[in-house]
Structure formats: structure tokens, C-alpha cells
PDB file of C-alpha atoms in Angstrom:
ATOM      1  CA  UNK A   3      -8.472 -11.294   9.423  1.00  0.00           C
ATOM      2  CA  UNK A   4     -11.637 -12.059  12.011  1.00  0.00           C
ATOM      3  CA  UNK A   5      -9.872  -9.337  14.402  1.00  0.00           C
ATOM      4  CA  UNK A   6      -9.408  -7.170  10.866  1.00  0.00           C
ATOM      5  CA  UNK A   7     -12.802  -7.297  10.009  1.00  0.00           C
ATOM      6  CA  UNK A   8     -14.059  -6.909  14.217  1.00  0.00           C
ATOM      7  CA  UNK A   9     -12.042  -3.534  14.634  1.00  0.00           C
ATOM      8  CA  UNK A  10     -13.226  -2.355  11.274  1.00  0.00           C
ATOM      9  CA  UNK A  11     -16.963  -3.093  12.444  1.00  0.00           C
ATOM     10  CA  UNK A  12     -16.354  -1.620  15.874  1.00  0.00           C
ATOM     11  CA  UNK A  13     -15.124   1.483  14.364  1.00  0.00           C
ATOM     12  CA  UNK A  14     -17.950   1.852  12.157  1.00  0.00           C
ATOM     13  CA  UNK A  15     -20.488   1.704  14.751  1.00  0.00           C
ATOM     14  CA  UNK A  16     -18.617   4.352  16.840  1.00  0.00           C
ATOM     15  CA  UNK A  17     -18.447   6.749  14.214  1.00  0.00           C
ATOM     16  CA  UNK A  18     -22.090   6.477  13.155  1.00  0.00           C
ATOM     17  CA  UNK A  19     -23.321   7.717  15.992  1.00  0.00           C
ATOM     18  CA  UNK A  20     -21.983  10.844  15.143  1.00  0.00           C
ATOM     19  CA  UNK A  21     -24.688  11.483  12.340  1.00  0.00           C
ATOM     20  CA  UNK A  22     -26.929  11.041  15.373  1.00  0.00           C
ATOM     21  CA  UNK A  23     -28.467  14.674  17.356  1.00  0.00           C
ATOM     22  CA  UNK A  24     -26.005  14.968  20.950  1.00  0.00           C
ATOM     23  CA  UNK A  25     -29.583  15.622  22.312  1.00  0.00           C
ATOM     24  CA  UNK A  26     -30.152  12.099  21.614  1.00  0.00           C
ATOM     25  CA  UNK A  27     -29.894   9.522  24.308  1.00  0.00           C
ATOM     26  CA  UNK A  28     -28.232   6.825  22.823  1.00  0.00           C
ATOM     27  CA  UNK A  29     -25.047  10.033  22.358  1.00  0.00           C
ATOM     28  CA  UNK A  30     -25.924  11.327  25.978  1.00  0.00           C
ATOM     29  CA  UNK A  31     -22.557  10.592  27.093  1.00  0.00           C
ATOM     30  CA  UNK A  32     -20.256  11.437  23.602  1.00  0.00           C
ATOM     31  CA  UNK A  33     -18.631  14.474  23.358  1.00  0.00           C
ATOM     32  CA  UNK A  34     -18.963  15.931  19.656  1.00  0.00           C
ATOM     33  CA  UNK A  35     -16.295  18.952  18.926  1.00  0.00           C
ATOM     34  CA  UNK A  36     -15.010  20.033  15.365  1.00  0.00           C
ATOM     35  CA  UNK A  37     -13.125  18.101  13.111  1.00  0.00           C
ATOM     36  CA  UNK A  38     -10.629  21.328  12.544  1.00  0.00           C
ATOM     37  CA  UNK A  39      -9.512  20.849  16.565  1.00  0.00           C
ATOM     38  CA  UNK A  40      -7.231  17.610  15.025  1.00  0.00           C
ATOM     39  CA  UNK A  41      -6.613  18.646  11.545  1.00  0.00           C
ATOM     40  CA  UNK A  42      -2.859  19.618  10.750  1.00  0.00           C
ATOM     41  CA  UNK A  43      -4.196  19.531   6.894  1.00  0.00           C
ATOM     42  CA  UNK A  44      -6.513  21.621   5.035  1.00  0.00           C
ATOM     43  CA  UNK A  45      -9.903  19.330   3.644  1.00  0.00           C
ATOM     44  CA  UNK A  46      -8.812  18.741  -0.029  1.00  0.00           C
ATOM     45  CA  UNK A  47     -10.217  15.968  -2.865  1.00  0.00           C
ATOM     46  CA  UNK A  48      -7.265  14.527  -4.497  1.00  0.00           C
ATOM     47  CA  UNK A  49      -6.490  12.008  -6.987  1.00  0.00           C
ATOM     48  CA  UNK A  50      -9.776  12.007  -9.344  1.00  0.00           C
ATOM     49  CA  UNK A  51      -9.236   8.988 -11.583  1.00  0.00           C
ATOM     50  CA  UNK A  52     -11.795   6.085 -13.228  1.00  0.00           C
ATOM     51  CA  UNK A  53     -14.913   6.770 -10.872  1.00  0.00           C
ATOM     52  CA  UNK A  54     -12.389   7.353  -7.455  1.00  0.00           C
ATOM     53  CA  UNK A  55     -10.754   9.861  -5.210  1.00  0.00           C
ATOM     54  CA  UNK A  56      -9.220  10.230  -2.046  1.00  0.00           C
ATOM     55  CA  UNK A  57      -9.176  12.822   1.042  1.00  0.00           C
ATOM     56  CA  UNK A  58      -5.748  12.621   3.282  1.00  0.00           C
ATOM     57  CA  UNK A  59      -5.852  13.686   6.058  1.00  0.00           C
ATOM     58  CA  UNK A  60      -3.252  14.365   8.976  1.00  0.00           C
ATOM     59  CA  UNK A  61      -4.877  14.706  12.152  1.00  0.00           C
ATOM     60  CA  UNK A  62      -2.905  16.061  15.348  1.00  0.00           C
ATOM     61  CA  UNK A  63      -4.138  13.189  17.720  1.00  0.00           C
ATOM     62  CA  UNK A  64      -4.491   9.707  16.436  1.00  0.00           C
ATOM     63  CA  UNK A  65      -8.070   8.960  15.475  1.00  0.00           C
ATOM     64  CA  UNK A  66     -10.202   6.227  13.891  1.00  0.00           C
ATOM     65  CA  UNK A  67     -11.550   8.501  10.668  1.00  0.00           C
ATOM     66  CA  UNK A  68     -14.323   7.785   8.162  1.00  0.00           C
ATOM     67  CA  UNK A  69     -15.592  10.080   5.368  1.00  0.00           C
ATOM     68  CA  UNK A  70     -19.566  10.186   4.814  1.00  0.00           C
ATOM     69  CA  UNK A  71     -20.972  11.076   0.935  1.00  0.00           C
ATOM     70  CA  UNK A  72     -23.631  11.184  -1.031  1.00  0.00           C
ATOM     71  CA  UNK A  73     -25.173  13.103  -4.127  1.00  0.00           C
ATOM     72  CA  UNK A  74     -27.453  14.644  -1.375  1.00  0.00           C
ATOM     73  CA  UNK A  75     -27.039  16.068   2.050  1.00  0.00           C
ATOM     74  CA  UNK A  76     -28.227  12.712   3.416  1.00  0.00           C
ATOM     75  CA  UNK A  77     -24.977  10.822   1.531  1.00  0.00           C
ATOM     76  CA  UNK A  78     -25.633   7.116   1.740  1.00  0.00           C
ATOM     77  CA  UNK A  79     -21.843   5.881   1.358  1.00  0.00           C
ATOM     78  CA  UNK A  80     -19.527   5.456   3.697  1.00  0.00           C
ATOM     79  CA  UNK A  81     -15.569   4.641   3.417  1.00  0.00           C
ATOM     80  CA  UNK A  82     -13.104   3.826   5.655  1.00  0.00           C
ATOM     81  CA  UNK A  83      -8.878   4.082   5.640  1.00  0.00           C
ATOM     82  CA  UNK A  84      -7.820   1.799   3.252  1.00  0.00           C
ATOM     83  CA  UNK A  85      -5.312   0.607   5.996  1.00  0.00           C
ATOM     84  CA  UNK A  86      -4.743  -2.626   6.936  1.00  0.00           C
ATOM     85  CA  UNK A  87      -3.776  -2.061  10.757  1.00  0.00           C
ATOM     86  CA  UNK A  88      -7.197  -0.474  11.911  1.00  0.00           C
ATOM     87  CA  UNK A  89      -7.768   1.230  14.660  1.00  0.00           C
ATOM     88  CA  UNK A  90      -6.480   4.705  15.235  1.00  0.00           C
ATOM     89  CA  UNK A  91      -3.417   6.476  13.820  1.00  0.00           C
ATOM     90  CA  UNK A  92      -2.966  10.314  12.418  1.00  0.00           C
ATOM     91  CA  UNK A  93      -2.319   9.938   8.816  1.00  0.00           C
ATOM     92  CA  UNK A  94      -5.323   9.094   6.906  1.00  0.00           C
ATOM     93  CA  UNK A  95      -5.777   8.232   2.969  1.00  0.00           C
ATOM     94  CA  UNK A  96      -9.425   6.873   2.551  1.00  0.00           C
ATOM     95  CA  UNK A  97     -10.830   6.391  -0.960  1.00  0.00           C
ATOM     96  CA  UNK A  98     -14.123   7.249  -1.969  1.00  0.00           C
ATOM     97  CA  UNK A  99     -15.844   5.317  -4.965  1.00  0.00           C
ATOM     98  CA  UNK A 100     -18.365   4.547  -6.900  1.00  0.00           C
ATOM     99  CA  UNK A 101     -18.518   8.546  -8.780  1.00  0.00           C
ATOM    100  CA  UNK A 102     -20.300  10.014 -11.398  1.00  0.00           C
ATOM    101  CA  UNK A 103     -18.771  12.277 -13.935  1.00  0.00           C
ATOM    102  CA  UNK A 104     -19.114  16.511 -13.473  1.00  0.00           C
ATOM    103  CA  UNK A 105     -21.622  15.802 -10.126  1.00  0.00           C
ATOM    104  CA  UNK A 106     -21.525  17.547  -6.799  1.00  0.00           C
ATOM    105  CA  UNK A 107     -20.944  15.598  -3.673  1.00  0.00           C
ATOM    106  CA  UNK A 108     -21.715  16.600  -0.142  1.00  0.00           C
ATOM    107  CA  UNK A 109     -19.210  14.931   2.495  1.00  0.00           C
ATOM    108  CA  UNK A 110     -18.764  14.763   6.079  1.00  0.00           C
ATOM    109  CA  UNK A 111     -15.482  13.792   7.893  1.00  0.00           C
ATOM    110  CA  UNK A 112     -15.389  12.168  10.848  1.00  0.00           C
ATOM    111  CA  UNK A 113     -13.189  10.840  13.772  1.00  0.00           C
ATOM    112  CA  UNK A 114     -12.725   9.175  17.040  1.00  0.00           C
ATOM    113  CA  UNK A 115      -9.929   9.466  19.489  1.00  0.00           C
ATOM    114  CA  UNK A 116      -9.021   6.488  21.980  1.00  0.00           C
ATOM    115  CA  UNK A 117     -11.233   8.522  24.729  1.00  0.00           C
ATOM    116  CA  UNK A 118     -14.276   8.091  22.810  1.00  0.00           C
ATOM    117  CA  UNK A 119     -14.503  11.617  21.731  1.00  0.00           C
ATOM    118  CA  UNK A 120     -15.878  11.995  18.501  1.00  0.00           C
ATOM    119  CA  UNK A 121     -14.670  15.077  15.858  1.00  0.00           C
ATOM    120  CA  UNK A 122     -16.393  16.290  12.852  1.00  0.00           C
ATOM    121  CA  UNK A 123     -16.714  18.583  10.054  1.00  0.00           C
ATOM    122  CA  UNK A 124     -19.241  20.789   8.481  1.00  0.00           C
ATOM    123  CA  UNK A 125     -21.113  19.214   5.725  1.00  0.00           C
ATOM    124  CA  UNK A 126     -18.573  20.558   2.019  1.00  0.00           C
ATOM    125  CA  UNK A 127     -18.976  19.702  -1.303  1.00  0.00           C
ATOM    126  CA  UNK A 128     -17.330  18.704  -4.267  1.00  0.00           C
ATOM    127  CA  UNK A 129     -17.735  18.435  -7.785  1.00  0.00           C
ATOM    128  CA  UNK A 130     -16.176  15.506  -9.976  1.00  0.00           C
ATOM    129  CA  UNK A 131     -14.183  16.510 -12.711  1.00  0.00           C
ATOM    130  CA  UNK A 132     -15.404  14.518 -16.447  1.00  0.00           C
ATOM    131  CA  UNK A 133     -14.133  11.090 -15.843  1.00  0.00           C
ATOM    132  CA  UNK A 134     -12.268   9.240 -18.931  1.00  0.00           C
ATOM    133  CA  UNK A 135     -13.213   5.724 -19.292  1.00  0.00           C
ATOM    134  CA  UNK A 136     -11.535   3.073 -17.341  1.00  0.00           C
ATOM    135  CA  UNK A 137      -8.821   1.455 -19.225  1.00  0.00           C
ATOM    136  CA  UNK A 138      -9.679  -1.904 -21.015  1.00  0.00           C
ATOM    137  CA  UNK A 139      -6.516  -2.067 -22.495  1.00  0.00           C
ATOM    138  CA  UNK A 140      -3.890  -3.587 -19.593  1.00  0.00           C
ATOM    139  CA  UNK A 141      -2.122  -6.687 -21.033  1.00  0.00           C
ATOM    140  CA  UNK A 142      -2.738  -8.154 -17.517  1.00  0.00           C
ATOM    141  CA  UNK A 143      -5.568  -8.619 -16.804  1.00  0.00           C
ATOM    142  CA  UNK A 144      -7.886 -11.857 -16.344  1.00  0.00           C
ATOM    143  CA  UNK A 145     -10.225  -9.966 -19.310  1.00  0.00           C
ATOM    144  CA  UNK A 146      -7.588  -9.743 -21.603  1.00  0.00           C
ATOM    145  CA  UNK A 147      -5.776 -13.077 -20.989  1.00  0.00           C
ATOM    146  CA  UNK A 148      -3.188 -12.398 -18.283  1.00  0.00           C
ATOM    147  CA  UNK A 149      -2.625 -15.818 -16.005  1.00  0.00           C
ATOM    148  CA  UNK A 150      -0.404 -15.212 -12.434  1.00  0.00           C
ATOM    149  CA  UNK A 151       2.078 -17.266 -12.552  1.00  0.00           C
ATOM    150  CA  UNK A 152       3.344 -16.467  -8.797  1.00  0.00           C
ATOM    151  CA  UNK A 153       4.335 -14.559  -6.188  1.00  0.00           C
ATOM    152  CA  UNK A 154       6.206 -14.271  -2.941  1.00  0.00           C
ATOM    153  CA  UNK A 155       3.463 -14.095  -0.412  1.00  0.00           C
ATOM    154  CA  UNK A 156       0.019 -12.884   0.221  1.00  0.00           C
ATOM    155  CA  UNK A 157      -1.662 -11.508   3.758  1.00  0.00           C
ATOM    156  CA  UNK A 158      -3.215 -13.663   6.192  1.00  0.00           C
ATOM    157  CA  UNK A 159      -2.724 -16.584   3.158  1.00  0.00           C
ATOM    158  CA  UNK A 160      -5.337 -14.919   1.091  1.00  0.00           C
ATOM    159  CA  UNK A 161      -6.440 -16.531  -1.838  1.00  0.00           C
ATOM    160  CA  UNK A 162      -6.140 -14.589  -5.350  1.00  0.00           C
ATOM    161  CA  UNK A 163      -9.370 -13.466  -5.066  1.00  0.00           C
ATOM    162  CA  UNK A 164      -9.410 -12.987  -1.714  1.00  0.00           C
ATOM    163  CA  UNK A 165      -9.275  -9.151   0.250  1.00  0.00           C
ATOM    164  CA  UNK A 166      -5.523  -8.515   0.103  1.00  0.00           C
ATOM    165  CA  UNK A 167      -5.181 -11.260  -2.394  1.00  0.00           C
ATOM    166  CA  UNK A 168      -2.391 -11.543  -4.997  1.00  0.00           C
ATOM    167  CA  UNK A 169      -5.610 -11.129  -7.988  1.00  0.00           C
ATOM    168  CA  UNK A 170      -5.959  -7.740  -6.843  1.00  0.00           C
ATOM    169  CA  UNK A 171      -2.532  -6.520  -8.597  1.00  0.00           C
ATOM    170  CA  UNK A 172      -4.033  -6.819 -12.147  1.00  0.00           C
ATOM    171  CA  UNK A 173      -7.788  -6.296 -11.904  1.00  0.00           C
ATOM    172  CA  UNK A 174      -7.847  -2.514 -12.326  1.00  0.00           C
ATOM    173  CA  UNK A 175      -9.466  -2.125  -9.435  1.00  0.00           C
ATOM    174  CA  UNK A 176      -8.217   1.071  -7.437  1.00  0.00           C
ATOM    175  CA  UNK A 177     -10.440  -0.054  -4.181  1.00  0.00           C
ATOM    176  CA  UNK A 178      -8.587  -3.557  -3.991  1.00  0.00           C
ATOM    177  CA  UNK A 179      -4.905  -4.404  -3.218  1.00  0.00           C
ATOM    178  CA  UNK A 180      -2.241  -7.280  -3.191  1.00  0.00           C
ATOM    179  CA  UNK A 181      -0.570  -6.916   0.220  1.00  0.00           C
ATOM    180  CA  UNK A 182       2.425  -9.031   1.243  1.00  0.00           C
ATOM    181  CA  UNK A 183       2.739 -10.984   4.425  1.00  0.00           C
ATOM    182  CA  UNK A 184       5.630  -8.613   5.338  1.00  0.00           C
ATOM    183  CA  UNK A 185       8.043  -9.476   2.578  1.00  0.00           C
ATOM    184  CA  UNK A 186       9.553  -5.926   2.434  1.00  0.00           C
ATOM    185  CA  UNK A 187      11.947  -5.595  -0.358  1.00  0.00           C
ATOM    186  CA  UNK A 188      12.166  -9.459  -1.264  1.00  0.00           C
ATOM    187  CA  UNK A 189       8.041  -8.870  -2.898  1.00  0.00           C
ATOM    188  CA  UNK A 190       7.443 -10.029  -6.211  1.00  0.00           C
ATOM    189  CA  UNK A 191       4.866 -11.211  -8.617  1.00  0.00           C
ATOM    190  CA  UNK A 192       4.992 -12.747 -12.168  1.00  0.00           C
ATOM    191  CA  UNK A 193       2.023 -12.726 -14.674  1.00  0.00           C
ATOM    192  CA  UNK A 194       2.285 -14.029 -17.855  1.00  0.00           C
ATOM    193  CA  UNK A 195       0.399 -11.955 -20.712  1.00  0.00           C
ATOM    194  CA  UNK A 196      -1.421 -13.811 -23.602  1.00  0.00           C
ATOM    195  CA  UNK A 197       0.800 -14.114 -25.699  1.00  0.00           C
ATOM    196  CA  UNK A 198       3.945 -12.138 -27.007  1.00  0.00           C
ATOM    197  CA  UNK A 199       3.772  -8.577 -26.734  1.00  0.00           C
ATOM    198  CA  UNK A 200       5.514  -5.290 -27.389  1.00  0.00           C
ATOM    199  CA  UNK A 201       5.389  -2.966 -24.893  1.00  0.00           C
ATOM    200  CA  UNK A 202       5.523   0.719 -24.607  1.00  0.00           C
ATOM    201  CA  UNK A 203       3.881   1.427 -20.634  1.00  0.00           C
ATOM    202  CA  UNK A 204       3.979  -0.018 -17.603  1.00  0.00           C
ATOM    203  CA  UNK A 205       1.804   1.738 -14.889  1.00  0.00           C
ATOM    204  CA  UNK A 206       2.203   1.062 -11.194  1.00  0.00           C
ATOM    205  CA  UNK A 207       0.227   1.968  -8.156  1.00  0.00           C
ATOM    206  CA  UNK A 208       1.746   1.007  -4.970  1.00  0.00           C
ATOM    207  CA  UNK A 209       0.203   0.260  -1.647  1.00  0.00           C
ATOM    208  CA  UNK A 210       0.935   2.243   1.596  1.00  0.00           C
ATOM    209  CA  UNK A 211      -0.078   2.424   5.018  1.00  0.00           C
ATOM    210  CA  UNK A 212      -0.753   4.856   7.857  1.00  0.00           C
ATOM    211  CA  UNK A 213       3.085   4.469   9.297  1.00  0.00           C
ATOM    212  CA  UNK A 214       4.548   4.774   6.173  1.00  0.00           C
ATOM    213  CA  UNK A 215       5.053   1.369   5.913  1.00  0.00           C
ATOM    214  CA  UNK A 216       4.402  -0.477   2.512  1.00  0.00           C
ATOM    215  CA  UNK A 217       5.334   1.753  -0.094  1.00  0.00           C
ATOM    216  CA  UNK A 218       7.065   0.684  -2.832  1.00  0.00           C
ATOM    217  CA  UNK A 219      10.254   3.388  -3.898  1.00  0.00           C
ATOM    218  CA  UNK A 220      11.521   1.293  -6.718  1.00  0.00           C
ATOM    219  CA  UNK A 221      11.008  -2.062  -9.218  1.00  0.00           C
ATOM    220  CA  UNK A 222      12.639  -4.017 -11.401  1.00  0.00           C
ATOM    221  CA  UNK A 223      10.733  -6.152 -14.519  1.00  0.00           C
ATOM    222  CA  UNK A 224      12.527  -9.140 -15.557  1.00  0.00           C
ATOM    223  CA  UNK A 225      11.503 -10.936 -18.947  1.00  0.00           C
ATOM    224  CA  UNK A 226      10.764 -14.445 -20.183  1.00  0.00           C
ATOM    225  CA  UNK A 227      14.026 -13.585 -22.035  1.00  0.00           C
ATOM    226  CA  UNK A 228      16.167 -13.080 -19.405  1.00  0.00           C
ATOM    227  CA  UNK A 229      16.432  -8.892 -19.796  1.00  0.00           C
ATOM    228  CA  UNK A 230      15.875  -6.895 -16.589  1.00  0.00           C
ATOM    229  CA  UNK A 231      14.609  -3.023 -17.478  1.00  0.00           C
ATOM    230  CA  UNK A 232      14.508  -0.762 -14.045  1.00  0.00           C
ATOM    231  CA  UNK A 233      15.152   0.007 -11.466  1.00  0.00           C
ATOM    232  CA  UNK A 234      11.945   2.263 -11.895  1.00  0.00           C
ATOM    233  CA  UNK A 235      11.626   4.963  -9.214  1.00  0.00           C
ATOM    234  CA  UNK A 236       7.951   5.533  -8.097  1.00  0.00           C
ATOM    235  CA  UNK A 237       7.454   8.753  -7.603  1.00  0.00           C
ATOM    236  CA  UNK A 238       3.885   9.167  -5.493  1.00  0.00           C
ATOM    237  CA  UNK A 239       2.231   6.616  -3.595  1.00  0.00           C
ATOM    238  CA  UNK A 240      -1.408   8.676  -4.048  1.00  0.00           C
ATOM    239  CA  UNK A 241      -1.593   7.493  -7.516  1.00  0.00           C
ATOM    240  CA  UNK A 242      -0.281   5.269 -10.532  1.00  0.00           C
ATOM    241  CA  UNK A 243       2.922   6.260 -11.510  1.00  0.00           C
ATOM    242  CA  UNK A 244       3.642   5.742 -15.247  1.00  0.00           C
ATOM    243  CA  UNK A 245       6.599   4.369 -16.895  1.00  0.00           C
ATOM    244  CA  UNK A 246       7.933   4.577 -20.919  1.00  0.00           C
ATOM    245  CA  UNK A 247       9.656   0.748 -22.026  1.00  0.00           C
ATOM    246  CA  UNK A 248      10.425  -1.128 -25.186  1.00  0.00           C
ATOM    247  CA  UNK A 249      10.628  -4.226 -24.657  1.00  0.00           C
ATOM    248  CA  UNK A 250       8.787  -7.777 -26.113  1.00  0.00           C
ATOM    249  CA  UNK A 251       7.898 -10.172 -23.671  1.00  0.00           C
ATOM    250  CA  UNK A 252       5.295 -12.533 -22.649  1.00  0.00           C
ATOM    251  CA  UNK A 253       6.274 -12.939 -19.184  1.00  0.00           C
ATOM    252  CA  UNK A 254       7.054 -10.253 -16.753  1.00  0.00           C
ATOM    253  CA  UNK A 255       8.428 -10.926 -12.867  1.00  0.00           C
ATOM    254  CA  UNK A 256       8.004  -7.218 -10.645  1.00  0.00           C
ATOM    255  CA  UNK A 257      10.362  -7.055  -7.937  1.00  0.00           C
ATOM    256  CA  UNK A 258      10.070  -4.615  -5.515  1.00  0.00           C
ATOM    257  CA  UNK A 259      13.781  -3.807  -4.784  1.00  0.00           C
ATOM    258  CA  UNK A 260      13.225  -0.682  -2.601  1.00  0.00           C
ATOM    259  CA  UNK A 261      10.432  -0.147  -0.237  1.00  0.00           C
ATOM    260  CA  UNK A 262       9.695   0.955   3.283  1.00  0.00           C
ATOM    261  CA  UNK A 263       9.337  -2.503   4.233  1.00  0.00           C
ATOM    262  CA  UNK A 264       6.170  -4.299   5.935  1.00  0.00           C
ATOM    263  CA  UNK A 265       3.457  -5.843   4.080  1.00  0.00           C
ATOM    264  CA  UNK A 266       4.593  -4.161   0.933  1.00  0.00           C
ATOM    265  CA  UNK A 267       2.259  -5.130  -2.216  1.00  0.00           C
ATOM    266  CA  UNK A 268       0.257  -3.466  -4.951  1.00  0.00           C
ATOM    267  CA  UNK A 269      -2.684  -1.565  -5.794  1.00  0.00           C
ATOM    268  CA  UNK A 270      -2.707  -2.381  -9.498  1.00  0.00           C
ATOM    269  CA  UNK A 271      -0.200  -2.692 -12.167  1.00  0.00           C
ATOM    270  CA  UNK A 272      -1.188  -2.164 -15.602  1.00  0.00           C
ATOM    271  CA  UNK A 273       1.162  -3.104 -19.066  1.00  0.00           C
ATOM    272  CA  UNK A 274       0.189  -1.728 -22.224  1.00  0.00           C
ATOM    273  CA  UNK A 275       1.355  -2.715 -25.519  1.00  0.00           C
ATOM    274  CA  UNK A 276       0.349  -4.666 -28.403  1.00  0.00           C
ATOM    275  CA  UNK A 277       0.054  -8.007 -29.018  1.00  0.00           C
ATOM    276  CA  UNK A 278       2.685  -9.584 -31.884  1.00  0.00           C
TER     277      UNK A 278
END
């Protein structure tokens, strides 16, 4: 995690000198070109949901990237790749948080190859569609009574509410994530739910990385009672995939059966139904 957390700083302190003039002398030596020299993708906000959305981006050359934003032309946020590897790669899926409903956003993109060379955009905007509320209603969580029973691993031995810690499955949290310590296909979790419950959703969000690593293709949910329901395909690993059940249970195992194998994991799962 320490070398995690190093490259992660490192990066950061690269890429902020390119909000800095090139006639500075602190970027004397940097080379500054645009952003569209690397960029097999065309600039597009995705995924608006619950206060978040992301920008992927495939770049031609790999590159460390990081997305500035604001309200204003001076932003004031900054977000990174959400993946765990660091460093530099070409396919990039960094979230941006913390939205208001219906606002305009300006944002910069920005990069840095292995030479040092640092890429970026012209300042865009972007307006936020009207935001529904956040769901309160997921069986699982801590709020509403949800306890994790286990699970197979977690990275780096986090603790449940530690970054990349097993808590971060059920806290509706799109900007956390559960992430294996390279369990593949053999991942699982069990929470158990406060009490009996029928259920009529289950929504899953799995976690991916830069090499395609991590993604989940396909579950299984095993009851207290014994039944198994799945295998549920996921369709898209940009967003929560949704699933119609009906089923009573008060415990619930996930088993990620098919994946791309790595340090597969979660970004949330969310069960709704209603308690007997």
C-alpha cells in the first residue's frame, strides 16, 4: 500500500505542474503538447448517477492521466484512475465526485508519458443532468442493519473499513471498492440482512482495472436456505447492472463464478426488498 499511495503522490505532483505557465521556471524543461496527440477516444461524460460520473479514456501511448474540475474555470478538484496498479497504462476510467444537480462543470484532462512529457486538453464543460436521490433503501447496508458475515480475501489485508476493504461492497459508495487479493473466480462475500426479507432486486457494480483485469462477467447468490438463483451475467462494468429475483432470505453468499481474474472484487452491491 506505502508504494500505492507513493506512486499515486508522485503522479500527482507531475501532473500539477501542468496547470503551471511553460514560461515558468519550475516547467523550463517539460514539454506540454495536446491531449488529442494520445487520444484514440473522443472526450465524453458517462455514467451520471447519485452525485458521480466518469470520463474513459483510451490514450495511444500509456500515460499517467488525471482529470481537473471545478464549477469555475479555476476547478478545485482533482481525481485520479480509480486503478489499483498506478502508474501509467492507456485505458483510463477516472470518476469524478462530489456533483451538483443541472450545474456546468469546466474540466481539464491531463497526462504524462514515461518521458516526462506532459499532454493536455482545452478547458470543456459539462452540465449535470437532475440527480435522483441516492438510494436509502439497500437491505445491506450498515444503516439499514446488514452485518458481513465473510469473505474470501481482501487487498493488502485491508480491514473492512479500510481503502480496498471488504466494507466497501455495501456502503453505497460509488468512489470506494472491495478488491480481492487476486482470488479471481474463487471471490465471494456473505452479508447477512436484518432480518428475513423478500426480495425483488439485486444491483451489482463490479470493479475493473486498466488491463482488463478484475471484472466480474457472472455471480451466483446462495441463500440461508440452501437455494442458489444465477448465474447472473453482468452486462457493463461502467455501471450497476440490475437484476429481477424472488426469493426470501436473510443471508446471501455472492460468488463470483466468472471473471477476468486478478484482484476481482466489488464496487457496491445493493438488495432491495422488504422486510417480512
Amino acid at each position: 500500500m506505502k508504494n500505492r499511495i507513493t506512486a499515486l503522490c508522485a503522479a500527482v505532483l507531475i501532473l500539477l505542474a501542468a496547470c503551471a505557465s511553460p514560461a515558468s521556471g519550475l516547467t523550463a524543461d517539460v514539454t506540454f503538447r495536446p491531449v488529442d496527440d494520445i487520444l484514440d477516444t473522443p472526450l465524453e461524460i458517462t455514467n451520471f448517477v447519485n452525485g458521480t460520473a466518469r470520463l474513459p479514456i483510451t490514450t495511444s501511448i500509456p500515460v499517467a492521466c488525471t482529470i481537473v474540475y471545478g464549477t469555475t474555470p479555476e476547478f478545485g478538484s482533482l481525481t485520479l484512475d480509480q486503478d489499483m496498479a498506478g502508474g501509467t497504462h492507456s485505458e483510463h476510467n477516472p470518476l469524478l465526485s462530489g456533483l451538483e444537480s443541472e450545474t456546468t462543470y469546466y474540466y481539464r484532462v491531463q497526462g504524462v508519458d514515461d518521458d516526462g512529457n506532459i499532454y493536455l486538453s482545452e478547458t470543456l464543460t459539462f452540465t449535470t443532468p437532475a440527480f435522483a436521490d441516492a438510494p436509502t433503501d439497500n437491505l445491506a447496508t450498515p444503516a439499514n442493519g446488514g452485518e458481513i458475515l465473510g469473505y474470501s480475501s481482501a487487498f493488502n489485508d485491508a480491514a473492512p473499513d479500510e481503502r480496498w476493504g471488504v466494507g466497501s461492497a455495501f456502503d453505497d459508495d460509488p468512489t470506494t471498492e472491495w478488491s480481492t487479493a487476486g482470488d479471481g473466480s474463487a471471490a465471494w462475500v456473505e452479508v447477512r440482512l436484518a432480518g428475513l426479507a423478500a426480495i425483488h432486486t439485486i444491483a451489482f457494480h463490479t470493479r475493473t482495472m486498466s488491463d482488463g483485469s478484475a471484472v466480474t462477467l457472472a455471480f451466483t447468490v446462495t441463500t440461508d436456505r440452501g437455494e442458489v438463483y444465477g448465474p447472473f451475467e453482468v452486462p457493463d462494468s461502467g455501471a450497476p447492472a440490475e437484476f429481477s429475483v424472488d426469493f426470501e432470505a436473510e443471508t446471501l453468499r455472492f460468488d463470483l463464478v466468472e471473471t477476468t481474474g486478478g484482484n476481482t472484487g466489488v464496487v457496491d452491491i445493493a438488495v432491495f426488498g422488504d422486510f417480512r
